[in-house]
Amino acid sequence: MSETEYDVVVIGGGGAGLAAAVSAAERGASVILFESEGELGGSTQLSAGMFTAAATRVQKELGVDDTVDRFFQHYMDLNQWLLKPGLVRRFCELAGPTLEWLLDLGVDVPAQLSGNAHTPGLCRAGVEDVWRAHVPKDQGYGLVQVLDKARKAAGVEVVLHTRVEGLLVRDGRVGGVVVDGMELTAGAVVVASGGLAQSPELVARWFPDALRAGDSLFVVAAPGSRGDHLAFGEQVRASVSGGGWGLMLPTAEFVRSHHWQAGFPPASRVHVNRHGRRFMDEDASYAVSGGLIDAQGGPTWMVFDEAARQALPEGYADWTPARVEELVGTGAVVRADDLASLAERIGVPADNLAATVARWNDQLPQGSDTDFQRDQTLAAKGATAPLAAIAAPPFHATRVLPAELVCTHAGLEIDVNASVLDEQARPIPGLFAAGEAGGGVLGNRYVGGGNAVANALTMGRLAGQSAASTARQL
Ligand SMILES: Cc1cc2nc3c(=O)[nH]c(=O)nc-3n(C[C@H](O)[C@H](O)[C@H](O)COP(=O)(O)OP(=O)(O)OC[C@H]3O[C@@H](n4cnc5c(N)ncnc54)[C@H](O)[C@@H]3O)c2cc1C
């Protein structure tokens, strides 16, 4: 056994890093974790904590019949088989056991159906045919608290305010890190430093589609998401996977914060394209909504009436009656006394818009939607009140577009052990990665509500186990 200061060094204290640190320590490794910011948690702490997994005890208690095979098939099909099936199968196999591990550590996902990301329980948040999104009590914050408690119990040292500068590479293997200009040796290193959403240069290079949002683009990922994993990877000529992909949530063009702060647009709204035609279920999942909007080949609008504006609840940054009124003054919300004038102002055919709104009014307030099946999405959310007709002038329109950058998928390519691969697809000795920093699990489509948190915690736990085994073999 060679002498190193630690068995395992973990870079980053979000979901992937904490899961890696705890699981490595569970296997007897001495572990130190560095976190660049003043507190643990990263994007994981900001998230709803929603976690997609199949064949879990929560599903079983609710009588939801689900299997790893079904999860895998859906995951690959939605991603058009652009991901490596072996790695995705591994993820699908381990997501359930990782959720069970979290439950045993103290995470609370009550066995009850949930209509949204804010109510603990089991939710249907993607386009899967089974309820698979697990919402923990206290959301992402709750996950981080439980993992941090386990981390303390396992004796894992944490150093805050310390941004790891580089990897220590010796004799063809990664044998530690450079922090504060000093070298720290370790048997293995786990890169769990999150994504790159907060670096405009790296977004331009690795996720240029995000820039199509123009001035409306805003980033909700944690401040530490600076893409440091890519610099670490360059040091050892690691392969990068997932370039060009990330998660952009559709939002109104004037919104600049996550819906928890910004609020929610009126339920009684219709989304139309440049032809004035409705083109989507207005509540469609993130798994498909961005793609539906992109496919319209021009501006897309949400249209709502005065009754909907007045019915908005107070207490949010953007979606309140007064704020929308204010936005009419700035031009960010277009207003007109009738639909024909509104159509003219937003540049869509007036006849089409009138027909679209008439059809919406014929169906949605009656609880049916034979074209886009929004009634089913609303039912899954537990919405019971019928939607009001869009009929009270004046009418309003605002652009809707994918503009909220949540996470990025360009990570260091990993294999089924979470080992980082080099450009020849060979594992780099001593180096592991997980979460947004690890590439290959998150694809071009977001699978179910909870894809990214499940990836971070599942692959983080695996990376910790693999790193501990590697360190033991030295
Ligand atoms: C508002 C919001 C809501 C979301 N909701 C969901 C959801 O409900 N379900 C879902 O699946 N996904 C959701 N996501 C996405 C998901 O939270 C993230 O993709 C996932 O948690 C990332 O985990 P991670 O461990 O890879 O990164 P993070 O949790 O961001 O952790 C990375 C950590 O590394 C630190 N770090 C970075 N560089 C260094 C360095 N050089 N040295 C030391 N430390 C460093 C960072 O400061 C950070 O703390 C949401 C994201 C946001 C922002």
mmCIF file with all atom_site columns, N, CA, C and O in Angstrom, residues 3-48:
data_model
loop_
_atom_site.group_PDB
_atom_site.id
_atom_site.type_symbol
_atom_site.label_atom_id
_atom_site.label_alt_id
_atom_site.label_comp_id
_atom_site.label_asym_id
_atom_site.label_entity_id
_atom_site.label_seq_id
_atom_site.pdbx_PDB_ins_code
_atom_site.Cartn_x
_atom_site.Cartn_y
_atom_site.Cartn_z
_atom_site.occupancy
_atom_site.B_iso_or_equiv
_atom_site.pdbx_formal_charge
_atom_site.auth_seq_id
_atom_site.auth_comp_id
_atom_site.auth_asym_id
_atom_site.auth_atom_id
_atom_site.pdbx_PDB_model_num
ATOM 1   N N  . GLU A 1 3  ? 1.748   5.280  0.382  1.00 0.00 ? 3  GLU A N  1
ATOM 2   C CA . GLU A 1 3  ? 1.293   6.280  1.362  1.00 0.00 ? 3  GLU A CA 1
ATOM 3   C C  . GLU A 1 3  ? 0.677   7.480  0.672  1.00 0.00 ? 3  GLU A C  1
ATOM 4   O O  . GLU A 1 3  ? 1.322   8.153  -0.112 1.00 0.00 ? 3  GLU A O  1
ATOM 5   N N  . THR A 1 4  ? -0.572  7.750  0.952  1.00 0.00 ? 4  THR A N  1
ATOM 6   C CA . THR A 1 4  ? -1.195  8.979  0.464  1.00 0.00 ? 4  THR A CA 1
ATOM 7   C C  . THR A 1 4  ? -1.833  9.651  1.671  1.00 0.00 ? 4  THR A C  1
ATOM 8   O O  . THR A 1 4  ? -2.134  9.001  2.677  1.00 0.00 ? 4  THR A O  1
ATOM 9   N N  . GLU A 1 5  ? -2.083  10.961 1.529  1.00 0.00 ? 5  GLU A N  1
ATOM 10  C CA . GLU A 1 5  ? -2.666  11.673 2.677  1.00 0.00 ? 5  GLU A CA 1
ATOM 11  C C  . GLU A 1 5  ? -4.116  11.259 2.908  1.00 0.00 ? 5  GLU A C  1
ATOM 12  O O  . GLU A 1 5  ? -4.591  11.193 4.023  1.00 0.00 ? 5  GLU A O  1
ATOM 13  N N  . TYR A 1 6  ? -4.832  10.987 1.828  1.00 0.00 ? 6  TYR A N  1
ATOM 14  C CA . TYR A 1 6  ? -6.225  10.503 1.917  1.00 0.00 ? 6  TYR A CA 1
ATOM 15  C C  . TYR A 1 6  ? -6.424  9.370  0.918  1.00 0.00 ? 6  TYR A C  1
ATOM 16  O O  . TYR A 1 6  ? -5.723  9.293  -0.093 1.00 0.00 ? 6  TYR A O  1
ATOM 17  N N  . ASP A 1 7  ? -7.385  8.517  1.193  1.00 0.00 ? 7  ASP A N  1
ATOM 18  C CA . ASP A 1 7  ? -7.750  7.514  0.182  1.00 0.00 ? 7  ASP A CA 1
ATOM 19  C C  . ASP A 1 7  ? -8.452  8.211  -0.981 1.00 0.00 ? 7  ASP A C  1
ATOM 20  O O  . ASP A 1 7  ? -8.158  7.961  -2.140 1.00 0.00 ? 7  ASP A O  1
ATOM 21  N N  . VAL A 1 8  ? -9.416  9.063  -0.638 1.00 0.00 ? 8  VAL A N  1
ATOM 22  C CA . VAL A 1 8  ? -10.246 9.672  -1.690 1.00 0.00 ? 8  VAL A CA 1
ATOM 23  C C  . VAL A 1 8  ? -10.385 11.181 -1.464 1.00 0.00 ? 8  VAL A C  1
ATOM 24  O O  . VAL A 1 8  ? -10.690 11.619 -0.348 1.00 0.00 ? 8  VAL A O  1
ATOM 25  N N  . VAL A 1 9  ? -10.168 11.941 -2.520 1.00 0.00 ? 9  VAL A N  1
ATOM 26  C CA . VAL A 1 9  ? -10.491 13.375 -2.507 1.00 0.00 ? 9  VAL A CA 1
ATOM 27  C C  . VAL A 1 9  ? -11.724 13.578 -3.379 1.00 0.00 ? 9  VAL A C  1
ATOM 28  O O  . VAL A 1 9  ? -11.779 13.072 -4.510 1.00 0.00 ? 9  VAL A O  1
ATOM 29  N N  . VAL A 1 10 ? -12.683 14.315 -2.855 1.00 0.00 ? 10 VAL A N  1
ATOM 30  C CA . VAL A 1 10 ? -13.887 14.637 -3.635 1.00 0.00 ? 10 VAL A CA 1
ATOM 31  C C  . VAL A 1 10 ? -13.870 16.136 -3.921 1.00 0.00 ? 10 VAL A C  1
ATOM 32  O O  . VAL A 1 10 ? -13.707 16.952 -3.004 1.00 0.00 ? 10 VAL A O  1
ATOM 33  N N  . ILE A 1 11 ? -14.045 16.485 -5.191 1.00 0.00 ? 11 ILE A N  1
ATOM 34  C CA . ILE A 1 11 ? -14.074 17.906 -5.596 1.00 0.00 ? 11 ILE A CA 1
ATOM 35  C C  . ILE A 1 11 ? -15.523 18.322 -5.788 1.00 0.00 ? 11 ILE A C  1
ATOM 36  O O  . ILE A 1 11 ? -16.177 17.912 -6.750 1.00 0.00 ? 11 ILE A O  1
ATOM 37  N N  . GLY A 1 12 ? -16.047 19.113 -4.854 1.00 0.00 ? 12 GLY A N  1
ATOM 38  C CA . GLY A 1 12 ? -17.416 19.619 -4.979 1.00 0.00 ? 12 GLY A CA 1
ATOM 39  C C  . GLY A 1 12 ? -18.352 18.980 -3.974 1.00 0.00 ? 12 GLY A C  1
ATOM 40  O O  . GLY A 1 12 ? -18.375 17.761 -3.815 1.00 0.00 ? 12 GLY A O  1
ATOM 41  N N  . GLY A 1 13 ? -19.106 19.823 -3.302 1.00 0.00 ? 13 GLY A N  1
ATOM 42  C CA . GLY A 1 13 ? -19.998 19.336 -2.232 1.00 0.00 ? 13 GLY A CA 1
ATOM 43  C C  . GLY A 1 13 ? -21.468 19.531 -2.547 1.00 0.00 ? 13 GLY A C  1
ATOM 44  O O  . GLY A 1 13 ? -22.260 19.920 -1.693 1.00 0.00 ? 13 GLY A O  1
ATOM 45  N N  . GLY A 1 14 ? -21.871 19.237 -3.795 1.00 0.00 ? 14 GLY A N  1
ATOM 46  C CA . GLY A 1 14 ? -23.302 19.169 -4.130 1.00 0.00 ? 14 GLY A CA 1
ATOM 47  C C  . GLY A 1 14 ? -23.769 17.732 -3.943 1.00 0.00 ? 14 GLY A C  1
ATOM 48  O O  . GLY A 1 14 ? -23.177 16.961 -3.174 1.00 0.00 ? 14 GLY A O  1
ATOM 49  N N  . GLY A 1 15 ? -24.822 17.377 -4.686 1.00 0.00 ? 15 GLY A N  1
ATOM 50  C CA . GLY A 1 15 ? -25.381 16.031 -4.520 1.00 0.00 ? 15 GLY A CA 1
ATOM 51  C C  . GLY A 1 15 ? -24.405 14.933 -4.878 1.00 0.00 ? 15 GLY A C  1
ATOM 52  O O  . GLY A 1 15 ? -24.225 13.962 -4.128 1.00 0.00 ? 15 GLY A O  1
ATOM 53  N N  . ALA A 1 16 ? -23.745 15.059 -6.031 1.00 0.00 ? 16 ALA A N  1
ATOM 54  C CA . ALA A 1 16 ? -22.833 14.000 -6.472 1.00 0.00 ? 16 ALA A CA 1
ATOM 55  C C  . ALA A 1 16 ? -21.660 13.873 -5.512 1.00 0.00 ? 16 ALA A C  1
ATOM 56  O O  . ALA A 1 16 ? -21.266 12.755 -5.132 1.00 0.00 ? 16 ALA A O  1
ATOM 57  N N  . GLY A 1 17 ? -21.088 15.006 -5.097 1.00 0.00 ? 17 GLY A N  1
ATOM 58  C CA . GLY A 1 17 ? -19.918 14.970 -4.217 1.00 0.00 ? 17 GLY A CA 1
ATOM 59  C C  . GLY A 1 17 ? -20.251 14.404 -2.847 1.00 0.00 ? 17 GLY A C  1
ATOM 60  O O  . GLY A 1 17 ? -19.491 13.581 -2.298 1.00 0.00 ? 17 GLY A O  1
ATOM 61  N N  . LEU A 1 18 ? -21.377 14.825 -2.282 1.00 0.00 ? 18 LEU A N  1
ATOM 62  C CA . LEU A 1 18 ? -21.743 14.312 -0.961 1.00 0.00 ? 18 LEU A CA 1
ATOM 63  C C  . LEU A 1 18 ? -22.037 12.816 -1.028 1.00 0.00 ? 18 LEU A C  1
ATOM 64  O O  . LEU A 1 18 ? -21.630 12.048 -0.149 1.00 0.00 ? 18 LEU A O  1
ATOM 65  N N  . ALA A 1 19 ? -22.736 12.392 -2.084 1.00 0.00 ? 19 ALA A N  1
ATOM 66  C CA . ALA A 1 19 ? -23.031 10.957 -2.214 1.00 0.00 ? 19 ALA A CA 1
ATOM 67  C C  . ALA A 1 19 ? -21.735 10.167 -2.370 1.00 0.00 ? 19 ALA A C  1
ATOM 68  O O  . ALA A 1 19 ? -21.568 9.083  -1.782 1.00 0.00 ? 19 ALA A O  1
ATOM 69  N N  . ALA A 1 20 ? -20.795 10.704 -3.144 1.00 0.00 ? 20 ALA A N  1
ATOM 70  C CA . ALA A 1 20 ? -19.515 10.022 -3.344 1.00 0.00 ? 20 ALA A CA 1
ATOM 71  C C  . ALA A 1 20 ? -18.743 9.940  -2.028 1.00 0.00 ? 20 ALA A C  1
ATOM 72  O O  . ALA A 1 20 ? -18.189 8.882  -1.672 1.00 0.00 ? 20 ALA A O  1
ATOM 73  N N  . ALA A 1 21 ? -18.713 11.046 -1.287 1.00 0.00 ? 21 ALA A N  1
ATOM 74  C CA . ALA A 1 21 ? -17.948 11.081 -0.035 1.00 0.00 ? 21 ALA A CA 1
ATOM 75  C C  . ALA A 1 21 ? -18.522 10.088 0.979  1.00 0.00 ? 21 ALA A C  1
ATOM 76  O O  . ALA A 1 21 ? -17.783 9.316  1.607  1.00 0.00 ? 21 ALA A O  1
ATOM 77  N N  . VAL A 1 22 ? -19.838 10.072 1.104  1.00 0.00 ? 22 VAL A N  1
ATOM 78  C CA . VAL A 1 22 ? -20.463 9.179  2.084  1.00 0.00 ? 22 VAL A CA 1
ATOM 79  C C  . VAL A 1 22 ? -20.254 7.722  1.675  1.00 0.00 ? 22 VAL A C  1
ATOM 80  O O  . VAL A 1 22 ? -19.900 6.867  2.506  1.00 0.00 ? 22 VAL A O  1
ATOM 81  N N  . SER A 1 23 ? -20.441 7.428  0.403  1.00 0.00 ? 23 SER A N  1
ATOM 82  C CA . SER A 1 23 ? -20.333 6.017  -0.007 1.00 0.00 ? 23 SER A CA 1
ATOM 83  C C  . SER A 1 23 ? -18.880 5.534  0.065  1.00 0.00 ? 23 SER A C  1
ATOM 84  O O  . SER A 1 23 ? -18.628 4.373  0.403  1.00 0.00 ? 23 SER A O  1
ATOM 85  N N  . ALA A 1 24 ? -17.917 6.407  -0.235 1.00 0.00 ? 24 ALA A N  1
ATOM 86  C CA . ALA A 1 24 ? -16.512 5.993  -0.105 1.00 0.00 ? 24 ALA A CA 1
ATOM 87  C C  . ALA A 1 24 ? -16.178 5.731  1.363  1.00 0.00 ? 24 ALA A C  1
ATOM 88  O O  . ALA A 1 24 ? -15.512 4.742  1.703  1.00 0.00 ? 24 ALA A O  1
ATOM 89  N N  . ALA A 1 25 ? -16.673 6.614  2.233  1.00 0.00 ? 25 ALA A N  1
ATOM 90  C CA . ALA A 1 25 ? -16.408 6.428  3.670  1.00 0.00 ? 25 ALA A CA 1
ATOM 91  C C  . ALA A 1 25 ? -17.092 5.167  4.193  1.00 0.00 ? 25 ALA A C  1
ATOM 92  O O  . ALA A 1 25 ? -16.536 4.451  5.041  1.00 0.00 ? 25 ALA A O  1
ATOM 93  N N  . GLU A 1 26 ? -18.270 4.854  3.672  1.00 0.00 ? 26 GLU A N  1
ATOM 94  C CA . GLU A 1 26 ? -18.955 3.616  4.079  1.00 0.00 ? 26 GLU A CA 1
ATOM 95  C C  . GLU A 1 26 ? -18.108 2.396  3.758  1.00 0.00 ? 26 GLU A C  1
ATOM 96  O O  . GLU A 1 26 ? -18.229 1.357  4.397  1.00 0.00 ? 26 GLU A O  1
ATOM 97  N N  . ARG A 1 27 ? -17.262 2.518  2.735  1.00 0.00 ? 27 ARG A N  1
ATOM 98  C CA . ARG A 1 27 ? -16.383 1.405  2.353  1.00 0.00 ? 27 ARG A CA 1
ATOM 99  C C  . ARG A 1 27 ? -15.028 1.479  3.045  1.00 0.00 ? 27 ARG A C  1
ATOM 100 O O  . ARG A 1 27 ? -14.052 0.861  2.635  1.00 0.00 ? 27 ARG A O  1
ATOM 101 N N  . GLY A 1 28 ? -14.943 2.302  4.061  1.00 0.00 ? 28 GLY A N  1
ATOM 102 C CA . GLY A 1 28 ? -13.728 2.327  4.883  1.00 0.00 ? 28 GLY A CA 1
ATOM 103 C C  . GLY A 1 28 ? -12.669 3.300  4.426  1.00 0.00 ? 28 GLY A C  1
ATOM 104 O O  . GLY A 1 28 ? -11.567 3.329  4.985  1.00 0.00 ? 28 GLY A O  1
ATOM 105 N N  . ALA A 1 29 ? -12.949 4.113  3.410  1.00 0.00 ? 29 ALA A N  1
ATOM 106 C CA . ALA A 1 29 ? -11.934 5.040  2.906  1.00 0.00 ? 29 ALA A CA 1
ATOM 107 C C  . ALA A 1 29 ? -11.854 6.292  3.782  1.00 0.00 ? 29 ALA A C  1
ATOM 108 O O  . ALA A 1 29 ? -12.858 6.728  4.353  1.00 0.00 ? 29 ALA A O  1
ATOM 109 N N  . SER A 1 30 ? -10.644 6.841  3.878  1.00 0.00 ? 30 SER A N  1
ATOM 110 C CA . SER A 1 30 ? -10.525 8.174  4.485  1.00 0.00 ? 30 SER A CA 1
ATOM 111 C C  . SER A 1 30 ? -10.782 9.185  3.370  1.00 0.00 ? 30 SER A C  1
ATOM 112 O O  . SER A 1 30 ? -10.241 9.065  2.270  1.00 0.00 ? 30 SER A O  1
ATOM 113 N N  . VAL A 1 31 ? -11.673 10.155 3.644  1.00 0.00 ? 31 VAL A N  1
ATOM 114 C CA . VAL A 1 31 ? -12.159 11.028 2.565  1.00 0.00 ? 31 VAL A CA 1
ATOM 115 C C  . VAL A 1 31 ? -12.076 12.485 2.988  1.00 0.00 ? 31 VAL A C  1
ATOM 116 O O  . VAL A 1 31 ? -12.421 12.835 4.124  1.00 0.00 ? 31 VAL A O  1
ATOM 117 N N  . ILE A 1 32 ? -11.664 13.334 2.049  1.00 0.00 ? 32 ILE A N  1
ATOM 118 C CA . ILE A 1 32 ? -11.756 14.783 2.253  1.00 0.00 ? 32 ILE A CA 1
ATOM 119 C C  . ILE A 1 32 ? -12.508 15.380 1.060  1.00 0.00 ? 32 ILE A C  1
ATOM 120 O O  . ILE A 1 32 ? -12.331 14.927 -0.079 1.00 0.00 ? 32 ILE A O  1
ATOM 121 N N  . LEU A 1 33 ? -13.370 16.336 1.358  1.00 0.00 ? 33 LEU A N  1
ATOM 122 C CA . LEU A 1 33 ? -14.180 16.962 0.296  1.00 0.00 ? 33 LEU A CA 1
ATOM 123 C C  . LEU A 1 33 ? -13.900 18.462 0.286  1.00 0.00 ? 33 LEU A C  1
ATOM 124 O O  . LEU A 1 33 ? -13.953 19.115 1.344  1.00 0.00 ? 33 LEU A O  1
ATOM 125 N N  . PHE A 1 34 ? -13.614 18.988 -0.900 1.00 0.00 ? 34 PHE A N  1
ATOM 126 C CA . PHE A 1 34 ? -13.406 20.434 -1.045 1.00 0.00 ? 34 PHE A CA 1
ATOM 127 C C  . PHE A 1 34 ? -14.612 21.065 -1.729 1.00 0.00 ? 34 PHE A C  1
ATOM 128 O O  . PHE A 1 34 ? -15.110 20.539 -2.728 1.00 0.00 ? 34 PHE A O  1
ATOM 129 N N  . GLU A 1 35 ? -15.048 22.185 -1.175 1.00 0.00 ? 35 GLU A N  1
ATOM 130 C CA . GLU A 1 35 ? -16.175 22.928 -1.760 1.00 0.00 ? 35 GLU A CA 1
ATOM 131 C C  . GLU A 1 35 ? -15.737 24.372 -1.964 1.00 0.00 ? 35 GLU A C  1
ATOM 132 O O  . GLU A 1 35 ? -15.274 25.022 -1.024 1.00 0.00 ? 35 GLU A O  1
ATOM 133 N N  . SER A 1 36 ? -15.907 24.852 -3.193 1.00 0.00 ? 36 SER A N  1
ATOM 134 C CA . SER A 1 36 ? -15.418 26.198 -3.512 1.00 0.00 ? 36 SER A CA 1
ATOM 135 C C  . SER A 1 36 ? -16.213 27.302 -2.811 1.00 0.00 ? 36 SER A C  1
ATOM 136 O O  . SER A 1 36 ? -15.679 28.370 -2.530 1.00 0.00 ? 36 SER A O  1
ATOM 137 N N  . GLU A 1 37 ? -17.502 27.040 -2.549 1.00 0.00 ? 37 GLU A N  1
ATOM 138 C CA . GLU A 1 37 ? -18.346 28.104 -1.990 1.00 0.00 ? 37 GLU A CA 1
ATOM 139 C C  . GLU A 1 37 ? -18.342 28.048 -0.457 1.00 0.00 ? 37 GLU A C  1
ATOM 140 O O  . GLU A 1 37 ? -17.697 27.188 0.134  1.00 0.00 ? 37 GLU A O  1
ATOM 141 N N  . GLY A 1 38 ? -19.112 28.961 0.126  1.00 0.00 ? 38 GLY A N  1
ATOM 142 C CA . GLY A 1 38 ? -19.145 29.040 1.591  1.00 0.00 ? 38 GLY A CA 1
ATOM 143 C C  . GLY A 1 38 ? -20.075 28.039 2.246  1.00 0.00 ? 38 GLY A C  1
ATOM 144 O O  . GLY A 1 38 ? -20.140 27.945 3.471  1.00 0.00 ? 38 GLY A O  1
ATOM 145 N N  . GLU A 1 39 ? -20.844 27.311 1.435  1.00 0.00 ? 39 GLU A N  1
ATOM 146 C CA . GLU A 1 39 ? -21.718 26.275 2.004  1.00 0.00 ? 39 GLU A CA 1
ATOM 147 C C  . GLU A 1 39 ? -21.841 25.121 1.029  1.00 0.00 ? 39 GLU A C  1
ATOM 148 O O  . GLU A 1 39 ? -21.600 25.276 -0.168 1.00 0.00 ? 39 GLU A O  1
ATOM 149 N N  . LEU A 1 40 ? -22.203 23.970 1.567  1.00 0.00 ? 40 LEU A N  1
ATOM 150 C CA . LEU A 1 40 ? -22.411 22.794 0.726  1.00 0.00 ? 40 LEU A CA 1
ATOM 151 C C  . LEU A 1 40 ? -23.734 22.931 -0.021 1.00 0.00 ? 40 LEU A C  1
ATOM 152 O O  . LEU A 1 40 ? -24.589 23.732 0.343  1.00 0.00 ? 40 LEU A O  1
ATOM 153 N N  . GLY A 1 41 ? -23.912 22.124 -1.049 1.00 0.00 ? 41 GLY A N  1
ATOM 154 C CA . GLY A 1 41 ? -25.249 22.014 -1.647 1.00 0.00 ? 41 GLY A CA 1
ATOM 155 C C  . GLY A 1 41 ? -25.320 22.232 -3.143 1.00 0.00 ? 41 GLY A C  1
ATOM 156 O O  . GLY A 1 41 ? -26.073 21.558 -3.829 1.00 0.00 ? 41 GLY A O  1
ATOM 157 N N  . GLY A 1 42 ? -24.572 23.229 -3.657 1.00 0.00 ? 42 GLY A N  1
ATOM 158 C CA . GLY A 1 42 ? -24.587 23.482 -5.096 1.00 0.00 ? 42 GLY A CA 1
ATOM 159 C C  . GLY A 1 42 ? -25.994 23.586 -5.670 1.00 0.00 ? 42 GLY A C  1
ATOM 160 O O  . GLY A 1 42 ? -26.938 24.013 -4.983 1.00 0.00 ? 42 GLY A O  1
ATOM 161 N N  . SER A 1 43 ? -26.144 23.211 -6.913 1.00 0.00 ? 43 SER A N  1
ATOM 162 C CA . SER A 1 43 ? -27.470 23.237 -7.552 1.00 0.00 ? 43 SER A CA 1
ATOM 163 C C  . SER A 1 43 ? -28.409 22.249 -6.872 1.00 0.00 ? 43 SER A C  1
ATOM 164 O O  . SER A 1 43 ? -29.626 22.458 -6.846 1.00 0.00 ? 43 SER A O  1
ATOM 165 N N  . THR A 1 44 ? -27.848 21.191 -6.338 1.00 0.00 ? 44 THR A N  1
ATOM 166 C CA . THR A 1 44 ? -28.698 20.168 -5.700 1.00 0.00 ? 44 THR A CA 1
ATOM 167 C C  . THR A 1 44 ? -29.540 20.800 -4.598 1.00 0.00 ? 44 THR A C  1
ATOM 168 O O  . THR A 1 44 ? -30.727 20.506 -4.451 1.00 0.00 ? 44 THR A O  1
ATOM 169 N N  . GLN A 1 45 ? -28.899 21.682 -3.849 1.00 0.00 ? 45 GLN A N  1
ATOM 170 C CA . GLN A 1 45 ? -29.618 22.327 -2.752 1.00 0.00 ? 45 GLN A CA 1
ATOM 171 C C  . GLN A 1 45 ? -30.732 23.253 -3.253 1.00 0.00 ? 45 GLN A C  1
ATOM 172 O O  . GLN A 1 45 ? -31.740 23.456 -2.578 1.00 0.00 ? 45 GLN A O  1
ATOM 173 N N  . LEU A 1 46 ? -30.550 23.815 -4.444 1.00 0.00 ? 46 LEU A N  1
ATOM 174 C CA . LEU A 1 46 ? -31.549 24.732 -5.001 1.00 0.00 ? 46 LEU A CA 1
ATOM 175 C C  . LEU A 1 46 ? -32.705 23.997 -5.669 1.00 0.00 ? 46 LEU A C  1
ATOM 176 O O  . LEU A 1 46 ? -33.725 24.588 -5.992 1.00 0.00 ? 46 LEU A O  1
ATOM 177 N N  . SER A 1 47 ? -32.507 22.699 -5.892 1.00 0.00 ? 47 SER A N  1
ATOM 178 C CA . SER A 1 47 ? -33.467 21.955 -6.716 1.00 0.00 ? 47 SER A CA 1
ATOM 179 C C  . SER A 1 47 ? -34.684 21.528 -5.920 1.00 0.00 ? 47 SER A C  1
ATOM 180 O O  . SER A 1 47 ? -34.718 21.605 -4.698 1.00 0.00 ? 47 SER A O  1
ATOM 181 N N  . ALA A 1 48 ? -35.672 21.019 -6.674 1.00 0.00 ? 48 ALA A N  1
ATOM 182 C CA . ALA A 1 48 ? -36.851 20.439 -6.022 1.00 0.00 ? 48 ALA A CA 1
ATOM 183 C C  . ALA A 1 48 ? -36.495 19.080 -5.421 1.00 0.00 ? 48 ALA A C  1
ATOM 184 O O  . ALA A 1 48 ? -37.305 18.503 -4.701 1.00 0.00 ? 48 ALA A O  1
#
